[in-house]
Amino acid sequence: EPEVTQTPSHQVTQMGQEVILRCVPISNHLYFYWYRQILGQKVEFLVSFYNNEISEKSEIFDDQFSVERPDGSNFTLKIRSTKLEDSAMYFCASSEALWANTEAFFGQGTRLTVV
Amino acid sequence: GENVEQHPSTLSVQEGDSAVIKCTYSDSASNYFPWYKQELGKRPQLIIDIRSNVGEKKDQRIAVTLNKTAKHFSLHITETQPEDSAVYFCAGREIGGFKTIFGAGTRLFVKA
């Protein structure tokens, strides 16, 4: 069964450093999403991406965040200067069509720890 | 924007009993409501969803009901089993929109 894969599974970084979280969506999917989940809290929407551009973003997704689909298979989330409060599990998801019309599949997540 | 409230935050039931988790949403334009199950350390997985043109949907031991007027929807799990123990998230989004908003989650414990 096709899966969304994320690397690395765990990333530890110093405060102020840049991190790039990587995702490989399911190959025929067209819509891509990043969510985060601070430990013990709800899953929060960060950004959606379609047709090589951001289609929607939340207030969490400020200038420190960016997304890219550099080569047609990877979908990356970059945090330019990490803060302690960026520590969370980051989930990538993808869907073949708009989420309401078809299921979105989540990756297994990247646990980011900022120290 | 959309806000989804979920109750209770924790639910403990005996094996074989039913479990009910309730959610309310704020945006009347929301008309797609998925439910996700997340086991410890794993990814959220879709277990059932409902669209606003339907009042109820059932899949084996799981059912979801939707009241559009009251803007609330509920997950019902019957004949609970220990493997049902997990965190359950409700969510809502507007069809045609890109953002799915999740509730805070319900940690379900099923005691054998």
PDB file of C-alpha atoms in Angstrom:
ATOM      1  CA  GLU A   1       0.000   0.000   0.000  1.00  0.00           C
ATOM      2  CA  PRO A   2       1.422   3.444  -0.895  1.00  0.00           C
ATOM      3  CA  GLU A   3       2.546   5.524   2.039  1.00  0.00           C
ATOM      4  CA  VAL A   4       3.617   9.060   2.797  1.00  0.00           C
ATOM      5  CA  THR A   5       7.176   8.863   4.096  1.00  0.00           C
ATOM      6  CA  GLN A   6       8.962  11.444   6.200  1.00  0.00           C
ATOM      7  CA  THR A   7      12.616  11.876   7.087  1.00  0.00           C
ATOM      8  CA  PRO A   8      14.178  12.103   9.524  1.00  0.00           C
ATOM      9  CA  SER A   9      12.006  10.440  12.146  1.00  0.00           C
ATOM     10  CA  HIS A  10      13.679  12.510  14.853  1.00  0.00           C
ATOM     11  CA  GLN A  11      15.658  15.744  14.547  1.00  0.00           C
ATOM     12  CA  VAL A  12      17.425  17.515  17.369  1.00  0.00           C
ATOM     13  CA  THR A  13      18.631  21.025  16.649  1.00  0.00           C
ATOM     14  CA  GLN A  14      20.067  24.002  18.459  1.00  0.00           C
ATOM     15  CA  MET A  15      17.879  27.052  18.892  1.00  0.00           C
ATOM     16  CA  GLY A  16      18.453  29.475  16.027  1.00  0.00           C
ATOM     17  CA  GLN A  17      19.495  26.803  13.554  1.00  0.00           C
ATOM     18  CA  GLU A  18      17.716  26.057  10.328  1.00  0.00           C
ATOM     19  CA  VAL A  19      16.014  22.700   9.831  1.00  0.00           C
ATOM     20  CA  ILE A  20      14.521  21.053   6.785  1.00  0.00           C
ATOM     21  CA  LEU A  21      11.926  18.355   7.215  1.00  0.00           C
ATOM     22  CA  ARG A  22      11.387  16.114   4.239  1.00  0.00           C
ATOM     23  CA  CYS A  23       8.355  14.306   2.944  1.00  0.00           C
ATOM     24  CA  VAL A  24       7.689  12.079  -0.026  1.00  0.00           C
ATOM     25  CA  PRO A  25       3.956  12.167  -0.732  1.00  0.00           C
ATOM     26  CA  ILE A  26       2.087   9.367  -2.455  1.00  0.00           C
ATOM     27  CA  SER A  27       3.073   9.552  -6.108  1.00  0.00           C
ATOM     28  CA  ASN A  28      -0.259  10.407  -7.778  1.00  0.00           C
ATOM     29  CA  HIS A  29      -1.302  12.890  -5.111  1.00  0.00           C
ATOM     30  CA  LEU A  30      -1.649  16.546  -5.977  1.00  0.00           C
ATOM     31  CA  TYR A  31      -2.393  18.234  -2.657  1.00  0.00           C
ATOM     32  CA  PHE A  32       0.144  18.430   0.141  1.00  0.00           C
ATOM     33  CA  TYR A  33      -0.078  19.580   3.734  1.00  0.00           C
ATOM     34  CA  TRP A  34       2.031  20.143   6.798  1.00  0.00           C
ATOM     35  CA  TYR A  35       0.594  19.847  10.287  1.00  0.00           C
ATOM     36  CA  ARG A  36       2.243  19.947  13.672  1.00  0.00           C
ATOM     37  CA  GLN A  37       1.346  18.446  17.023  1.00  0.00           C
ATOM     38  CA  ILE A  38       2.910  19.767  20.187  1.00  0.00           C
ATOM     39  CA  LEU A  39       3.183  16.934  22.716  1.00  0.00           C
ATOM     40  CA  GLY A  40      -0.220  16.113  24.164  1.00  0.00           C
ATOM     41  CA  GLN A  41      -2.028  18.748  22.139  1.00  0.00           C
ATOM     42  CA  LYS A  42      -4.176  18.888  19.025  1.00  0.00           C
ATOM     43  CA  VAL A  43      -3.020  18.493  15.460  1.00  0.00           C
ATOM     44  CA  GLU A  44      -2.622  22.016  14.044  1.00  0.00           C
ATOM     45  CA  PHE A  45      -2.757  23.021  10.392  1.00  0.00           C
ATOM     46  CA  LEU A  46       0.328  24.825   9.082  1.00  0.00           C
ATOM     47  CA  VAL A  47       0.066  25.013   5.306  1.00  0.00           C
ATOM     48  CA  SER A  48      -1.400  23.451   2.201  1.00  0.00           C
ATOM     49  CA  PHE A  49       0.302  23.334  -1.180  1.00  0.00           C
ATOM     50  CA  TYR A  50      -1.174  22.727  -4.612  1.00  0.00           C
ATOM     51  CA  ASN A  51       0.015  23.373  -8.149  1.00  0.00           C
ATOM     52  CA  ASN A  52       3.436  24.467  -6.897  1.00  0.00           C
ATOM     53  CA  GLU A  53       2.169  27.184  -4.637  1.00  0.00           C
ATOM     54  CA  ILE A  54       0.809  27.689  -1.150  1.00  0.00           C
ATOM     55  CA  SER A  55      -2.976  27.471  -1.281  1.00  0.00           C
ATOM     56  CA  GLU A  56      -3.628  28.273   2.353  1.00  0.00           C
ATOM     57  CA  LYS A  57      -1.615  28.837   5.515  1.00  0.00           C
ATOM     58  CA  SER A  58      -2.323  29.348   9.182  1.00  0.00           C
ATOM     59  CA  GLU A  59      -1.179  32.118  11.496  1.00  0.00           C
ATOM     60  CA  ILE A  60       1.441  29.716  12.830  1.00  0.00           C
ATOM     61  CA  PHE A  61       3.090  29.631   9.410  1.00  0.00           C
ATOM     62  CA  ASP A  62       5.006  32.915   9.669  1.00  0.00           C
ATOM     63  CA  ASP A  63       8.081  34.182   7.822  1.00  0.00           C
ATOM     64  CA  GLN A  64      10.255  31.629   9.584  1.00  0.00           C
ATOM     65  CA  PHE A  65       8.522  28.825   7.707  1.00  0.00           C
ATOM     66  CA  SER A  66       8.681  27.944   4.040  1.00  0.00           C
ATOM     67  CA  VAL A  67       7.702  24.992   1.890  1.00  0.00           C
ATOM     68  CA  GLU A  68       9.065  23.726  -1.357  1.00  0.00           C
ATOM     69  CA  ARG A  69       8.564  20.927  -3.841  1.00  0.00           C
ATOM     70  CA  PRO A  70      12.015  20.995  -5.366  1.00  0.00           C
ATOM     71  CA  ASP A  71      11.993  17.985  -7.646  1.00  0.00           C
ATOM     72  CA  GLY A  72       8.475  16.691  -8.211  1.00  0.00           C
ATOM     73  CA  SER A  73       8.674  14.030  -5.519  1.00  0.00           C
ATOM     74  CA  ASN A  74       9.899  15.643  -2.299  1.00  0.00           C
ATOM     75  CA  PHE A  75       7.902  18.167  -0.305  1.00  0.00           C
ATOM     76  CA  THR A  76       9.925  20.022   2.304  1.00  0.00           C
ATOM     77  CA  LEU A  77       9.218  22.236   5.284  1.00  0.00           C
ATOM     78  CA  LYS A  78      11.991  24.633   6.287  1.00  0.00           C
ATOM     79  CA  ILE A  79      12.188  26.471   9.569  1.00  0.00           C
ATOM     80  CA  ARG A  80      14.797  29.211   9.221  1.00  0.00           C
ATOM     81  CA  SER A  81      15.675  30.005  12.820  1.00  0.00           C
ATOM     82  CA  THR A  82      14.218  27.480  15.203  1.00  0.00           C
ATOM     83  CA  LYS A  83      12.771  28.438  18.562  1.00  0.00           C
ATOM     84  CA  LEU A  84      12.171  26.257  21.599  1.00  0.00           C
ATOM     85  CA  GLU A  85       8.434  26.438  20.961  1.00  0.00           C
ATOM     86  CA  ASP A  86       8.910  24.858  17.523  1.00  0.00           C
ATOM     87  CA  SER A  87       9.520  21.540  19.281  1.00  0.00           C
ATOM     88  CA  ALA A  88       6.697  19.291  18.105  1.00  0.00           C
ATOM     89  CA  MET A  89       5.811  16.363  15.901  1.00  0.00           C
ATOM     90  CA  TYR A  90       5.477  17.530  12.308  1.00  0.00           C
ATOM     91  CA  PHE A  91       3.197  15.544  10.029  1.00  0.00           C
ATOM     92  CA  CYS A  92       3.125  15.708   6.267  1.00  0.00           C
ATOM     93  CA  ALA A  93      -0.048  14.620   4.489  1.00  0.00           C
ATOM     94  CA  SER A  94      -1.139  14.288   0.901  1.00  0.00           C
ATOM     95  CA  SER A  95      -4.347  13.692  -0.996  1.00  0.00           C
ATOM     96  CA  GLU A  96      -5.214  12.844  -4.564  1.00  0.00           C
ATOM     97  CA  ALA A  97      -7.929  15.486  -4.734  1.00  0.00           C
ATOM     98  CA  LEU A  98      -9.285  18.083  -2.345  1.00  0.00           C
ATOM     99  CA  TRP A  99      -9.349  16.535   1.127  1.00  0.00           C
ATOM    100  CA  ALA A 100     -13.119  16.703   1.369  1.00  0.00           C
ATOM    101  CA  ASN A 101     -13.492  14.584  -1.747  1.00  0.00           C
ATOM    102  CA  THR A 102     -10.911  11.962  -0.932  1.00  0.00           C
ATOM    103  CA  GLU A 103      -8.923  10.739   2.027  1.00  0.00           C
ATOM    104  CA  ALA A 104      -5.733  12.495   3.055  1.00  0.00           C
ATOM    105  CA  PHE A 105      -2.932  10.223   4.224  1.00  0.00           C
ATOM    106  CA  PHE A 106      -0.499  11.200   6.943  1.00  0.00           C
ATOM    107  CA  GLY A 107       3.174  10.364   7.141  1.00  0.00           C
ATOM    108  CA  GLN A 108       4.599   8.867  10.308  1.00  0.00           C
ATOM    109  CA  GLY A 109       5.879  12.249  11.450  1.00  0.00           C
ATOM    110  CA  THR A 110       9.186  13.914  12.301  1.00  0.00           C
ATOM    111  CA  ARG A 111       9.764  14.679  15.935  1.00  0.00           C
ATOM    112  CA  LEU A 112      11.610  17.989  16.123  1.00  0.00           C
ATOM    113  CA  THR A 113      13.366  18.834  19.374  1.00  0.00           C
ATOM    114  CA  VAL A 114      14.861  22.302  19.702  1.00  0.00           C
ATOM    115  CA  VAL A 115      17.385  22.642  22.530  1.00  0.00           C
TER     116      VAL A 115
ATOM    117  CA  GLY B   1     -12.146  30.912  11.045  1.00  0.00           C
ATOM    118  CA  GLU B   2     -13.289  27.442  11.916  1.00  0.00           C
ATOM    119  CA  ASN B   3     -12.993  26.209  15.466  1.00  0.00           C
ATOM    120  CA  VAL B   4     -13.699  22.631  16.500  1.00  0.00           C
ATOM    121  CA  GLU B   5     -14.377  21.774  20.142  1.00  0.00           C
ATOM    122  CA  GLN B   6     -14.191  18.173  21.324  1.00  0.00           C
ATOM    123  CA  HIS B   7     -15.419  16.480  24.512  1.00  0.00           C
ATOM    124  CA  PRO B   8     -14.545  14.682  26.654  1.00  0.00           C
ATOM    125  CA  SER B   9     -10.767  14.963  26.765  1.00  0.00           C
ATOM    126  CA  THR B  10     -10.520  11.550  28.422  1.00  0.00           C
ATOM    127  CA  LEU B  11     -12.957   8.660  28.347  1.00  0.00           C
ATOM    128  CA  SER B  12     -12.644   5.362  30.137  1.00  0.00           C
ATOM    129  CA  VAL B  13     -15.034   2.480  29.407  1.00  0.00           C
ATOM    130  CA  GLN B  14     -15.269  -1.211  30.150  1.00  0.00           C
ATOM    131  CA  GLU B  15     -14.685  -3.612  27.307  1.00  0.00           C
ATOM    132  CA  GLY B  16     -17.969  -4.248  25.542  1.00  0.00           C
ATOM    133  CA  ASP B  17     -19.504  -0.907  26.506  1.00  0.00           C
ATOM    134  CA  SER B  18     -20.169   1.921  24.057  1.00  0.00           C
ATOM    135  CA  ALA B  19     -18.112   5.088  23.787  1.00  0.00           C
ATOM    136  CA  VAL B  20     -19.397   8.440  22.534  1.00  0.00           C
ATOM    137  CA  ILE B  21     -17.233  11.413  21.624  1.00  0.00           C
ATOM    138  CA  LYS B  22     -18.837  14.749  20.766  1.00  0.00           C
ATOM    139  CA  CYS B  23     -17.634  17.676  18.682  1.00  0.00           C
ATOM    140  CA  THR B  24     -19.017  21.069  17.794  1.00  0.00           C
ATOM    141  CA  TYR B  25     -17.913  23.381  15.017  1.00  0.00           C
ATOM    142  CA  SER B  26     -18.286  27.090  14.499  1.00  0.00           C
ATOM    143  CA  ASP B  27     -18.209  27.645  10.738  1.00  0.00           C
ATOM    144  CA  SER B  28     -21.557  26.896   9.126  1.00  0.00           C
ATOM    145  CA  ALA B  29     -19.743  26.559   5.783  1.00  0.00           C
ATOM    146  CA  SER B  30     -17.961  23.452   7.050  1.00  0.00           C
ATOM    147  CA  ASN B  31     -19.461  20.405   5.469  1.00  0.00           C
ATOM    148  CA  TYR B  32     -16.903  17.620   5.676  1.00  0.00           C
ATOM    149  CA  PHE B  33     -16.075  15.962   9.002  1.00  0.00           C
ATOM    150  CA  PRO B  34     -13.451  13.223   9.272  1.00  0.00           C
ATOM    151  CA  TRP B  35     -12.523  11.298  12.406  1.00  0.00           C
ATOM    152  CA  TYR B  36      -8.971  10.147  13.017  1.00  0.00           C
ATOM    153  CA  LYS B  37      -7.539   7.539  15.378  1.00  0.00           C
ATOM    154  CA  GLN B  38      -3.999   8.012  16.631  1.00  0.00           C
ATOM    155  CA  GLU B  39      -2.247   5.255  18.517  1.00  0.00           C
ATOM    156  CA  LEU B  40       0.691   6.187  20.697  1.00  0.00           C
ATOM    157  CA  GLY B  41       3.626   7.401  18.626  1.00  0.00           C
ATOM    158  CA  LYS B  42       1.895   6.697  15.329  1.00  0.00           C
ATOM    159  CA  ARG B  43       0.337   8.738  12.569  1.00  0.00           C
ATOM    160  CA  PRO B  44      -3.334   9.781  12.624  1.00  0.00           C
ATOM    161  CA  GLN B  45      -5.439   7.425  10.526  1.00  0.00           C
ATOM    162  CA  LEU B  46      -8.871   8.087   9.111  1.00  0.00           C
ATOM    163  CA  ILE B  47     -11.525   5.804  10.590  1.00  0.00           C
ATOM    164  CA  ILE B  48     -14.730   7.343   9.255  1.00  0.00           C
ATOM    165  CA  ASP B  49     -15.946  10.582   7.707  1.00  0.00           C
ATOM    166  CA  ILE B  50     -19.270  12.243   7.013  1.00  0.00           C
ATOM    167  CA  ARG B  51     -20.455  14.938   4.654  1.00  0.00           C
ATOM    168  CA  SER B  52     -23.167  17.415   5.443  1.00  0.00           C
ATOM    169  CA  ASN B  53     -25.708  15.925   3.063  1.00  0.00           C
ATOM    170  CA  VAL B  54     -25.815  12.865   5.327  1.00  0.00           C
ATOM    171  CA  GLY B  55     -27.097  12.699   8.892  1.00  0.00           C
ATOM    172  CA  GLU B  56     -25.544   9.387   9.895  1.00  0.00           C
ATOM    173  CA  LYS B  57     -22.962   6.943   8.628  1.00  0.00           C
ATOM    174  CA  LYS B  58     -22.024   3.547   9.984  1.00  0.00           C
ATOM    175  CA  ASP B  59     -19.097   1.215   9.448  1.00  0.00           C
ATOM    176  CA  GLN B  60     -19.270  -1.958  11.528  1.00  0.00           C
ATOM    177  CA  ARG B  61     -18.837  -0.911  15.185  1.00  0.00           C
ATOM    178  CA  ILE B  62     -18.255   2.756  14.352  1.00  0.00           C
ATOM    179  CA  ALA B  63     -20.930   5.311  13.546  1.00  0.00           C
ATOM    180  CA  VAL B  64     -20.944   9.064  13.148  1.00  0.00           C
ATOM    181  CA  THR B  65     -23.939  11.379  13.412  1.00  0.00           C
ATOM    182  CA  LEU B  66     -24.179  14.972  12.234  1.00  0.00           C
ATOM    183  CA  ASN B  67     -26.618  17.689  13.282  1.00  0.00           C
ATOM    184  CA  LYS B  68     -26.088  20.630  10.931  1.00  0.00           C
ATOM    185  CA  THR B  69     -28.589  22.867  12.670  1.00  0.00           C
ATOM    186  CA  ALA B  70     -26.854  22.508  16.003  1.00  0.00           C
ATOM    187  CA  LYS B  71     -23.418  22.294  14.375  1.00  0.00           C
ATOM    188  CA  HIS B  72     -22.361  19.196  16.230  1.00  0.00           C
ATOM    189  CA  PHE B  73     -21.284  15.712  15.291  1.00  0.00           C
ATOM    190  CA  SER B  74     -20.519  12.622  17.309  1.00  0.00           C
ATOM    191  CA  LEU B  75     -18.547   9.401  17.076  1.00  0.00           C
ATOM    192  CA  HIS B  76     -20.094   6.243  18.484  1.00  0.00           C
ATOM    193  CA  ILE B  77     -18.077   3.093  19.070  1.00  0.00           C
ATOM    194  CA  THR B  78     -20.073   0.043  20.123  1.00  0.00           C
ATOM    195  CA  GLU B  79     -18.788  -3.177  21.705  1.00  0.00           C
ATOM    196  CA  THR B  80     -15.495  -1.527  22.536  1.00  0.00           C
ATOM    197  CA  GLN B  81     -12.326  -3.626  22.595  1.00  0.00           C
ATOM    198  CA  PRO B  82      -8.938  -2.938  24.224  1.00  0.00           C
ATOM    199  CA  GLU B  83      -7.453  -2.254  20.779  1.00  0.00           C
ATOM    200  CA  ASP B  84      -9.832   0.679  20.441  1.00  0.00           C
ATOM    201  CA  SER B  85      -7.725   2.449  23.075  1.00  0.00           C
ATOM    202  CA  ALA B  86      -6.166   5.478  21.357  1.00  0.00           C
ATOM    203  CA  VAL B  87      -6.607   9.207  20.908  1.00  0.00           C
ATOM    204  CA  TYR B  88      -9.495  10.129  18.632  1.00  0.00           C
ATOM    205  CA  PHE B  89      -9.620  13.460  16.804  1.00  0.00           C
ATOM    206  CA  CYS B  90     -12.604  14.985  15.099  1.00  0.00           C
ATOM    207  CA  ALA B  91     -12.041  17.544  12.366  1.00  0.00           C
ATOM    208  CA  GLY B  92     -13.962  19.849  10.085  1.00  0.00           C
ATOM    209  CA  ARG B  93     -13.365  21.602   6.819  1.00  0.00           C
ATOM    210  CA  GLU B  94     -15.229  23.453   4.152  1.00  0.00           C
ATOM    211  CA  ILE B  95     -15.574  21.497   0.938  1.00  0.00           C
ATOM    212  CA  GLY B  96     -13.371  23.270  -1.580  1.00  0.00           C
ATOM    213  CA  GLY B  97     -11.174  24.657   1.185  1.00  0.00           C
ATOM    214  CA  PHE B  98      -7.669  23.502   1.945  1.00  0.00           C
ATOM    215  CA  LYS B  99      -7.585  23.723   5.728  1.00  0.00           C
ATOM    216  CA  THR B 100      -8.809  20.955   7.999  1.00  0.00           C
ATOM    217  CA  ILE B 101      -9.211  21.982  11.625  1.00  0.00           C
ATOM    218  CA  PHE B 102      -8.832  19.334  14.304  1.00  0.00           C
ATOM    219  CA  GLY B 103     -10.400  19.068  17.723  1.00  0.00           C
ATOM    220  CA  ALA B 104      -8.222  18.713  20.800  1.00  0.00           C
ATOM    221  CA  GLY B 105      -8.591  14.942  20.910  1.00  0.00           C
ATOM    222  CA  THR B 106     -10.173  12.385  23.217  1.00  0.00           C
ATOM    223  CA  ARG B 107      -8.013   9.795  24.903  1.00  0.00           C
ATOM    224  CA  LEU B 108     -10.089   6.613  25.043  1.00  0.00           C
ATOM    225  CA  PHE B 109      -9.171   3.844  27.459  1.00  0.00           C
ATOM    226  CA  VAL B 110     -10.942   0.517  27.095  1.00  0.00           C
ATOM    227  CA  LYS B 111     -10.471  -1.625  30.197  1.00  0.00           C
ATOM    228  CA  ALA B 112     -10.425  -5.374  29.766  1.00  0.00           C
TER     229      ALA B 112
END
